[in-house]
Coordinates of C-alpha atoms and ligand atoms in Angstrom, one line a residue:
M1 CA -35.8 -19.8 -36.7
T2 CA -33.9 -17.1 -34.7
A3 CA -30.1 -17.1 -34.7
A4 CA -30.2 -18.4 -31.0
E5 CA -31.9 -21.5 -32.3
T6 CA -29.5 -22.3 -35.0
H7 CA -26.3 -21.5 -33.1
P8 CA -25.8 -22.3 -29.5
P9 CA -25.4 -18.8 -27.7
H10 CA -21.8 -17.9 -26.9
P11 CA -20.8 -18.4 -23.3
L12 CA -20.5 -15.2 -21.3
A13 CA -17.0 -14.2 -20.1
V14 CA -18.0 -15.0 -16.5
D15 CA -18.7 -18.6 -17.5
E16 CA -16.0 -19.0 -20.1
V17 CA -13.3 -17.8 -17.7
V18 CA -13.6 -21.1 -15.8
D19 CA -13.1 -23.2 -18.8
I20 CA -10.2 -21.1 -20.2
C21 CA -8.4 -21.1 -16.8
R22 CA -8.9 -24.9 -16.5
D23 CA -7.5 -25.4 -20.1
L24 CA -4.4 -23.2 -19.2
L25 CA -3.8 -24.9 -16.0
R26 CA -3.7 -28.3 -17.8
I27 CA -0.9 -27.0 -20.1
D28 CA 2.4 -27.6 -18.1
T29 CA 4.4 -24.4 -18.7
T30 CA 6.9 -25.0 -15.9
N31 CA 9.8 -22.5 -16.2
T32 CA 12.9 -24.3 -15.0
G33 CA 15.2 -21.3 -15.8
D34 CA 16.6 -23.5 -18.6
N35 CA 15.5 -23.3 -22.2
D36 CA 15.9 -27.0 -22.9
T37 CA 13.4 -28.0 -20.2
S38 CA 10.9 -25.1 -20.3
A39 CA 8.6 -26.7 -22.8
G40 CA 5.0 -25.7 -22.5
E41 CA 5.0 -22.0 -23.2
R42 CA 4.7 -22.4 -27.0
T43 CA 1.7 -24.7 -26.5
A44 CA 0.1 -22.2 -24.1
A45 CA 0.9 -19.2 -26.5
E46 CA -0.8 -21.1 -29.4
Y47 CA -3.8 -21.8 -27.3
V48 CA -4.1 -18.1 -26.4
A49 CA -3.5 -17.0 -30.0
E50 CA -6.3 -19.3 -31.1
K51 CA -8.7 -17.9 -28.5
L52 CA -7.9 -14.4 -29.7
A53 CA -8.0 -15.2 -33.5
E54 CA -11.3 -16.9 -33.1
V55 CA -13.1 -13.7 -32.3
G56 CA -11.3 -11.6 -34.9
L57 CA -8.2 -10.2 -33.1
E58 CA -4.7 -10.6 -34.7
P59 CA -2.4 -12.2 -32.3
F60 CA 1.3 -12.0 -33.0
I61 CA 3.4 -14.9 -31.6
T62 CA 7.1 -14.2 -30.9
E63 CA 9.7 -16.7 -29.9
S64 CA 12.8 -15.5 -28.2
A65 CA 14.3 -19.0 -28.2
P66 CA 12.9 -22.3 -29.4
G67 CA 9.7 -22.9 -27.4
R68 CA 9.9 -19.6 -25.5
A69 CA 6.9 -18.0 -27.0
S70 CA 4.8 -14.8 -26.0
V71 CA 1.6 -13.5 -27.7
I72 CA 0.7 -9.8 -28.3
A73 CA -2.5 -8.4 -29.7
R74 CA -4.0 -5.0 -30.1
Y75 CA -7.7 -4.4 -29.4
E76 CA -8.3 -1.0 -31.2
G77 CA -10.1 1.6 -29.1
S78 CA -12.6 4.3 -30.2
D79 CA -10.2 7.1 -29.7
P80 CA -6.9 6.8 -31.5
S81 CA -5.7 10.1 -30.1
R82 CA -5.4 8.6 -26.6
N83 CA -2.5 6.6 -25.4
A84 CA -2.8 2.9 -25.1
L85 CA -3.1 0.6 -22.1
L86 CA -1.1 -2.5 -21.8
V87 CA -2.8 -5.5 -20.0
H88 CA -0.2 -8.2 -19.4
G89 CA 0.0 -11.6 -17.9
H90 CA 2.6 -14.4 -17.9
L91 CA 2.0 -17.9 -19.2
D92 CA 4.9 -19.7 -17.4
V93 CA 4.7 -21.1 -13.9
V94 CA 7.2 -22.2 -11.3
P95 CA 7.9 -25.9 -10.8
A96 CA 5.4 -28.1 -8.8
D97 CA 6.1 -31.5 -7.2
P98 CA 3.1 -33.7 -7.7
S99 CA 4.0 -35.8 -4.7
E100 CA 3.4 -32.8 -2.4
W101 CA 0.0 -31.8 -3.8
S102 CA -3.6 -33.0 -2.8
V103 CA -4.4 -33.0 -6.6
H104 CA -2.1 -33.2 -9.6
P105 CA -0.7 -29.7 -10.1
F106 CA -1.5 -29.8 -13.9
S107 CA -4.9 -31.3 -13.6
G108 CA -7.0 -28.2 -13.4
E109 CA -9.3 -30.0 -11.0
E110 CA -12.4 -28.3 -9.8
K111 CA -13.4 -29.1 -6.2
D112 CA -14.6 -27.3 -3.1
G113 CA -15.3 -24.2 -5.1
Y114 CA -11.7 -23.8 -6.3
L115 CA -9.8 -24.4 -9.5
W116 CA -6.6 -26.2 -8.4
G117 CA -3.3 -26.2 -10.2
R118 CA 0.1 -24.5 -10.6
G119 CA -0.4 -21.1 -12.0
A120 CA -4.1 -20.8 -10.5
I121 CA -3.2 -17.5 -8.9
D122 CA 0.1 -16.8 -10.5
M123 CA -1.2 -16.0 -13.0
K124 CA -3.3 -18.1 -15.5
D125 CA -6.3 -16.8 -13.5
F126 CA -5.8 -13.3 -14.9
D127 CA -4.8 -14.6 -18.3
A128 CA -8.0 -16.5 -18.4
M129 CA -10.1 -13.3 -17.2
V130 CA -8.6 -11.1 -20.0
L131 CA -9.1 -13.7 -22.6
A132 CA -12.7 -14.5 -21.7
L133 CA -13.6 -10.9 -21.4
V134 CA -12.1 -9.6 -24.8
R135 CA -13.8 -12.6 -26.5
Q136 CA -17.2 -11.5 -25.0
W137 CA -16.4 -7.8 -26.0
K138 CA -15.4 -8.7 -29.6
R139 CA -18.5 -10.9 -30.1
E140 CA -20.7 -8.1 -28.8
G141 CA -18.9 -5.5 -31.0
R142 CA -17.8 -3.5 -28.0
V143 CA -14.9 -1.1 -28.5
P144 CA -12.7 -0.1 -25.6
P145 CA -12.3 3.7 -25.0
R146 CA -8.7 3.4 -26.1
D147 CA -6.4 0.8 -27.6
L148 CA -5.6 -2.1 -25.4
V149 CA -2.5 -4.1 -25.9
L150 CA -2.9 -7.6 -24.6
A151 CA 0.3 -9.5 -23.8
F152 CA 0.6 -13.1 -22.7
L153 CA 4.3 -13.6 -21.8
A154 CA 7.0 -16.3 -21.4
D155 CA 9.7 -16.4 -18.7
E156 CA 8.4 -14.0 -15.9
E157 CA 9.4 -16.5 -13.3
A158 CA 13.0 -16.6 -14.3
G159 CA 13.7 -12.9 -14.9
S160 CA 11.6 -12.2 -18.0
T161 CA 14.7 -12.3 -20.4
Y162 CA 12.8 -14.6 -22.9
G163 CA 9.5 -12.8 -22.4
A164 CA 9.0 -9.1 -21.4
H165 CA 12.5 -8.0 -21.9
H166 CA 12.6 -9.8 -25.3
I167 CA 9.5 -7.8 -26.4
V168 CA 10.9 -4.6 -25.1
D169 CA 14.2 -5.1 -26.8
N170 CA 12.9 -6.6 -30.2
H171 CA 9.2 -5.7 -30.6
A172 CA 8.8 -2.3 -28.9
D173 CA 6.7 -1.3 -31.9
L174 CA 4.0 -3.6 -30.7
L175 CA 3.9 -1.4 -27.6
D176 CA 3.5 1.9 -29.6
G177 CA 1.7 4.6 -27.7
V178 CA 1.5 2.5 -24.5
T179 CA 1.8 4.7 -21.4
E180 CA 0.2 2.6 -18.6
A181 CA -0.1 -1.0 -17.8
V182 CA -1.9 -3.4 -15.5
G183 CA -0.5 -6.8 -14.6
E184 CA 0.0 -9.2 -11.7
V185 CA 0.1 -9.1 -7.9
G186 CA -2.4 -6.5 -7.1
G187 CA -6.2 -6.1 -6.9
F188 CA -6.7 -9.0 -4.6
S189 CA -8.7 -8.7 -1.4
V190 CA -7.6 -9.0 2.3
S191 CA -10.6 -9.3 4.7
M192 CA -10.6 -7.0 7.6
S193 CA -14.1 -7.8 8.7
N194 CA -17.3 -9.2 7.2
D195 CA -18.1 -6.1 5.4
L196 CA -14.6 -4.6 4.8
R197 CA -12.0 -5.8 2.5
L198 CA -8.8 -4.1 1.5
Y199 CA -7.9 -4.5 -2.2
L200 CA -4.2 -4.2 -2.6
I201 CA -3.2 -2.4 -5.7
E202 CA 0.4 -2.6 -6.5
T203 CA 2.0 0.9 -7.1
A204 CA 5.6 0.0 -6.2
E205 CA 8.1 -2.8 -6.5
K206 CA 11.3 -3.2 -4.6
G207 CA 14.5 -3.4 -6.8
L208 CA 16.5 -6.5 -7.1
D209 CA 20.3 -6.6 -6.8
W210 CA 22.1 -10.0 -6.9
L211 CA 25.6 -9.3 -5.6
R212 CA 28.6 -11.5 -5.7
L213 CA 31.2 -11.0 -2.9
T214 CA 34.7 -12.1 -3.7
V215 CA 37.6 -12.4 -1.3
S216 CA 41.0 -13.2 -2.7
G217 CA 43.6 -14.6 -0.2
R218 CA 46.8 -16.5 -0.3
P219 CA 46.4 -20.2 -1.2
G220 CA 48.2 -22.6 1.1
H221 CA 48.3 -25.9 2.9
G222 CA 45.5 -26.6 5.5
S223 CA 48.1 -28.0 8.0
M224 CA 50.0 -24.7 8.4
I225 CA 49.6 -21.4 10.2
H226 CA 47.8 -19.1 7.7
D227 CA 46.6 -15.6 8.4
D228 CA 45.3 -14.8 4.9
N229 CA 42.4 -17.2 4.4
A230 CA 39.9 -16.2 1.9
V231 CA 37.2 -18.5 3.3
T232 CA 37.6 -17.1 6.9
Q233 CA 37.4 -13.5 5.7
L234 CA 34.4 -14.2 3.3
A235 CA 32.5 -16.0 6.2
E236 CA 32.9 -13.0 8.4
A237 CA 31.7 -10.6 5.7
V238 CA 28.7 -12.9 4.8
A239 CA 27.7 -13.2 8.5
R240 CA 27.8 -9.4 9.0
V241 CA 25.6 -8.9 5.8
G242 CA 23.2 -11.6 6.9
R243 CA 22.7 -10.2 10.4
H244 CA 22.5 -6.6 9.4
K245 CA 19.1 -4.8 9.8
F246 CA 18.9 -2.0 7.3
P247 CA 17.1 1.1 8.6
V248 CA 13.2 1.6 8.2
V249 CA 12.4 3.9 5.3
I250 CA 8.8 4.7 4.7
T251 CA 8.1 5.4 1.0
P252 CA 5.0 7.3 -0.1
T253 CA 3.3 4.0 -1.2
V254 CA 4.0 2.2 2.2
R255 CA 2.9 5.3 4.1
A256 CA -0.4 5.5 2.3
F257 CA -1.0 1.8 3.0
L258 CA -0.2 2.0 6.6
E259 CA -2.2 5.1 7.1
E260 CA -5.2 3.5 5.6
V261 CA -4.8 0.2 7.6
S262 CA -4.2 2.2 10.8
D263 CA -7.4 4.0 10.2
I264 CA -9.4 0.9 9.7
L265 CA -7.9 -0.9 12.7
E266 CA -8.2 2.3 14.8
V267 CA -4.7 2.1 15.9
E268 CA -2.2 5.0 16.0
L269 CA 0.4 4.7 13.4
D270 CA 3.9 5.1 14.7
L271 CA 6.1 5.5 11.6
E272 CA 9.3 5.0 13.7
N273 CA 7.9 1.6 14.7
P274 CA 5.7 0.4 11.9
E275 CA 6.2 -3.2 12.6
A276 CA 3.5 -3.0 15.4
T277 CA 0.9 -2.0 12.8
I278 CA 2.0 -4.5 10.3
A279 CA 1.9 -7.4 12.8
K280 CA -1.9 -6.9 12.9
L281 CA -2.3 -7.6 9.2
G282 CA -2.2 -11.5 9.5
P283 CA -0.6 -13.5 6.7
I284 CA 0.1 -10.5 4.4
A285 CA 2.4 -9.1 7.2
R286 CA 5.0 -11.3 5.4
I287 CA 4.6 -9.2 2.2
I288 CA 4.2 -5.7 3.8
G289 CA 6.9 -6.3 6.4
A290 CA 9.5 -6.7 3.6
T291 CA 8.6 -3.2 2.2
I292 CA 9.8 -1.1 5.0
R293 CA 13.5 -1.6 4.7
D294 CA 16.1 -3.0 2.3
T295 CA 17.1 -6.6 2.9
A296 CA 20.3 -8.5 2.0
N297 CA 20.1 -12.3 2.3
P298 CA 23.2 -14.5 1.6
T299 CA 22.0 -17.4 -0.7
R300 CA 25.2 -19.1 -2.0
L301 CA 28.7 -19.9 -0.9
D302 CA 31.5 -21.1 -3.1
A303 CA 35.0 -21.8 -2.1
G304 CA 37.6 -24.6 -2.1
Y305 CA 38.0 -27.8 -4.0
K306 CA 39.9 -30.0 -1.5
D307 CA 39.7 -30.7 2.2
N308 CA 43.4 -29.9 3.0
V309 CA 43.9 -26.9 0.6
I310 CA 43.2 -23.3 1.5
P311 CA 41.8 -21.8 -1.7
G312 CA 43.0 -18.5 -3.0
R313 CA 39.5 -17.3 -3.6
A314 CA 36.1 -17.5 -1.9
Q315 CA 32.8 -16.2 -3.2
A316 CA 29.2 -15.7 -2.0
T317 CA 26.0 -14.4 -3.6
I318 CA 23.7 -11.9 -1.8
D319 CA 20.0 -11.5 -2.8
C320 CA 19.3 -7.8 -2.1
R321 CA 16.0 -6.1 -2.4
T322 CA 16.0 -2.3 -2.2
L323 CA 13.4 0.3 -1.6
P324 CA 12.6 2.9 -4.4
G325 CA 15.3 5.7 -4.2
R326 CA 17.6 3.6 -2.0
S327 CA 19.8 1.9 -4.5
K328 CA 22.9 4.2 -4.1
E329 CA 22.7 4.5 -0.3
F330 CA 22.2 0.7 0.0
E331 CA 25.3 0.1 -2.0
R332 CA 27.3 2.5 0.2
Q333 CA 26.1 0.8 3.4
L334 CA 26.7 -2.7 2.0
R335 CA 30.3 -1.9 0.9
E336 CA 30.9 -0.5 4.4
I337 CA 29.5 -3.7 6.1
V338 CA 31.6 -6.0 4.0
G339 CA 34.8 -3.9 4.3
P340 CA 37.4 -2.7 1.8
D341 CA 39.0 -6.2 1.3
V342 CA 35.8 -7.7 -0.2
Q343 CA 35.2 -7.1 -3.9
V344 CA 31.5 -6.4 -4.7
D345 CA 30.1 -7.1 -8.1
Y346 CA 26.5 -6.9 -9.5
I347 CA 25.4 -10.1 -11.2
H348 CA 22.0 -8.9 -11.9
R349 CA 20.1 -5.6 -11.4
Q350 CA 16.6 -4.6 -11.7
P351 CA 15.6 -1.2 -10.5
A352 CA 12.8 -0.6 -7.9
L353 CA 9.5 1.2 -9.1
E354 CA 7.1 3.4 -7.6
T355 CA 4.2 5.4 -9.0
S356 CA 1.6 7.5 -7.3
F357 CA -1.9 6.2 -6.4
D358 CA -3.9 8.8 -8.3
G359 CA -5.3 9.8 -11.7
P360 CA -8.1 8.6 -13.9
L361 CA -6.9 5.0 -14.3
V362 CA -6.5 4.5 -10.4
D363 CA -10.0 6.0 -10.0
A364 CA -11.4 3.5 -12.7
M365 CA -9.8 0.6 -10.8
A366 CA -11.2 1.8 -7.3
D367 CA -14.6 2.5 -8.8
A368 CA -14.8 -0.9 -10.5
L369 CA -13.9 -2.6 -7.2
R370 CA -16.4 -0.6 -5.2
A371 CA -19.2 -1.3 -7.7
E372 CA -18.7 -5.1 -7.4
D373 CA -17.9 -5.1 -3.6
P374 CA -19.5 -2.3 -1.6
G375 CA -17.2 -3.2 1.2
A376 CA -14.0 -2.7 -0.9
R377 CA -11.3 -0.3 0.3
P378 CA -8.7 0.0 -2.5
V379 CA -5.2 0.8 -1.2
P380 CA -1.9 1.1 -2.8
Y381 CA 0.9 -1.2 -1.7
M382 CA 4.6 -2.1 -2.6
L383 CA 5.5 -5.7 -3.7
S384 CA 8.8 -7.0 -2.2
G385 CA 9.4 -9.0 -5.3
G386 CA 9.4 -8.0 -9.0
T387 CA 7.2 -8.5 -12.0
D388 CA 7.3 -7.9 -15.7
A389 CA 6.3 -4.3 -14.9
K390 CA 10.1 -3.7 -14.5
A391 CA 10.7 -4.6 -18.1
F392 CA 7.9 -2.4 -19.4
N393 CA 9.1 0.4 -17.2
R394 CA 12.2 0.6 -19.4
L395 CA 9.9 2.2 -22.1
G396 CA 8.6 4.6 -19.5
I397 CA 5.4 2.6 -19.0
R398 CA 3.7 3.3 -15.6
G399 CA 2.7 0.0 -14.2
F400 CA 0.2 -1.3 -11.7
G401 CA -0.5 -4.6 -10.2
F402 CA -4.3 -5.0 -10.8
A403 CA -5.5 -8.6 -11.4
P404 CA -8.8 -8.3 -9.5
L405 CA -9.7 -11.1 -7.2
K406 CA -12.1 -11.5 -4.3
L407 CA -10.9 -14.0 -1.9
P408 CA -12.5 -15.9 1.1
A409 CA -11.5 -14.4 4.4
D410 CA -9.8 -17.5 5.6
L411 CA -7.6 -18.1 2.5
D412 CA -3.9 -17.5 3.1
F413 CA -3.2 -16.0 -0.3
A414 CA 0.4 -15.0 0.2
S415 CA 1.3 -18.6 1.0
L416 CA -0.3 -19.9 -2.3
F417 CA 2.2 -18.0 -4.5
H418 CA 4.7 -20.7 -5.7
G419 CA 3.2 -22.7 -2.9
I420 CA 1.7 -26.3 -2.6
D421 CA -2.0 -26.6 -3.6
E422 CA -2.2 -23.3 -5.4
R423 CA -5.8 -22.7 -6.2
V424 CA -8.2 -19.9 -7.2
P425 CA -11.8 -19.6 -6.0
V426 CA -14.3 -19.9 -8.9
E427 CA -16.4 -17.1 -7.6
G428 CA -13.3 -15.0 -7.4
L429 CA -12.5 -15.6 -11.0
K430 CA -16.0 -14.5 -12.0
F431 CA -15.7 -11.4 -9.7
G432 CA -12.4 -10.6 -11.5
V433 CA -14.0 -10.7 -14.8
R434 CA -16.9 -8.3 -13.8
V435 CA -14.4 -5.9 -12.2
L436 CA -12.2 -5.9 -15.2
D437 CA -15.3 -5.4 -17.4
R438 CA -16.2 -2.2 -15.5
F439 CA -12.5 -1.1 -15.4
L440 CA -11.6 -1.6 -19.0
S441 CA -14.9 0.0 -20.1
R442 CA -13.8 3.3 -18.7
S443 CA -10.0 3.0 -18.8
Ligands
ZN1 ZN1 3.5 -14.2 -11.5

């Protein structure tokens, strides 16, 4: 008897990816932002570790707080003199309310050619692709050209404190020699026509500044004349910030993106008025539109404790997102808008990132996409939000969003992120595995 007759053949990554993704979707890893109620990450980490150990990799599980577990493993490459590549995904998901969904968000149901569930595109799809692929490689005895560090992380959805930042702070040795990284929110397709698809590779992220505005006034009785009311003064400042439109600033990433899109659409690009070009992009205009200027959105108000008492203090929170290189000028402008009597404090700061769209790693991404989709046009773009790349950048690691996914033309991908009925096309998953296979083979 041949080996194939005595043992069932191992599944190929393009098939196993579907099973692994389904398994992961069935583990509820909801990140509530509160350690007591974020339960599933440990279960997911153990699942991942088992899948890695089964093929001979040596996963390390680290817990930053009870239940907040991440997994790291190193897949040794053939050339130890080369720097390592980090391939990272997060295991947690944002909450989902089953009553709003067409299927249960943790059922991992497969229907209409999609796998449905919270995390299907953000980002258990990519976790599954990486797992399925390295399992096939290990079984076949394949060796990557350089060390791959594989990371499956907790807590991305609530600021990465218990995941990527924990690793950087406490286990940086596991990232020894890593200079580049690929992770989420990039590599997905946006159809421009039947035979032309943009693939957005993330090379930049806006910075995140949560600011607290505080106004102190004179407390008093609500029945009397009062000209130093903290609530009134804060409300005026908040309204000014909320209505302010920061200037258009085109960074190299956004310029490269807009030039490519204008070329494809055959429209003249007016960098003074990029909104006209962006408006032609369909649903992803929501993402790109947020990357041409800083934004400042008031999100919380806090003042007072009784209906007839004027409080001595009033506070507001502003969610600010700044373009690369704009942090200082943004702060100056914001202070000017709120005025000298409003105290401005940073509650949380994560800097913007931007890297260039060039070099061997970028070539490997672009070539892998074009090999699997002849209609692929890889373009760099900036994410208006943030990812774990910000944490790894603290170690000087150059990060890209590259979790390849070919999407049907009519799918509104942007609205599925943290949205209802999140789902991933099964064919898209398989496509992602094939692209990743080519990419990692020559990375
Ligand atoms: Zn994500």
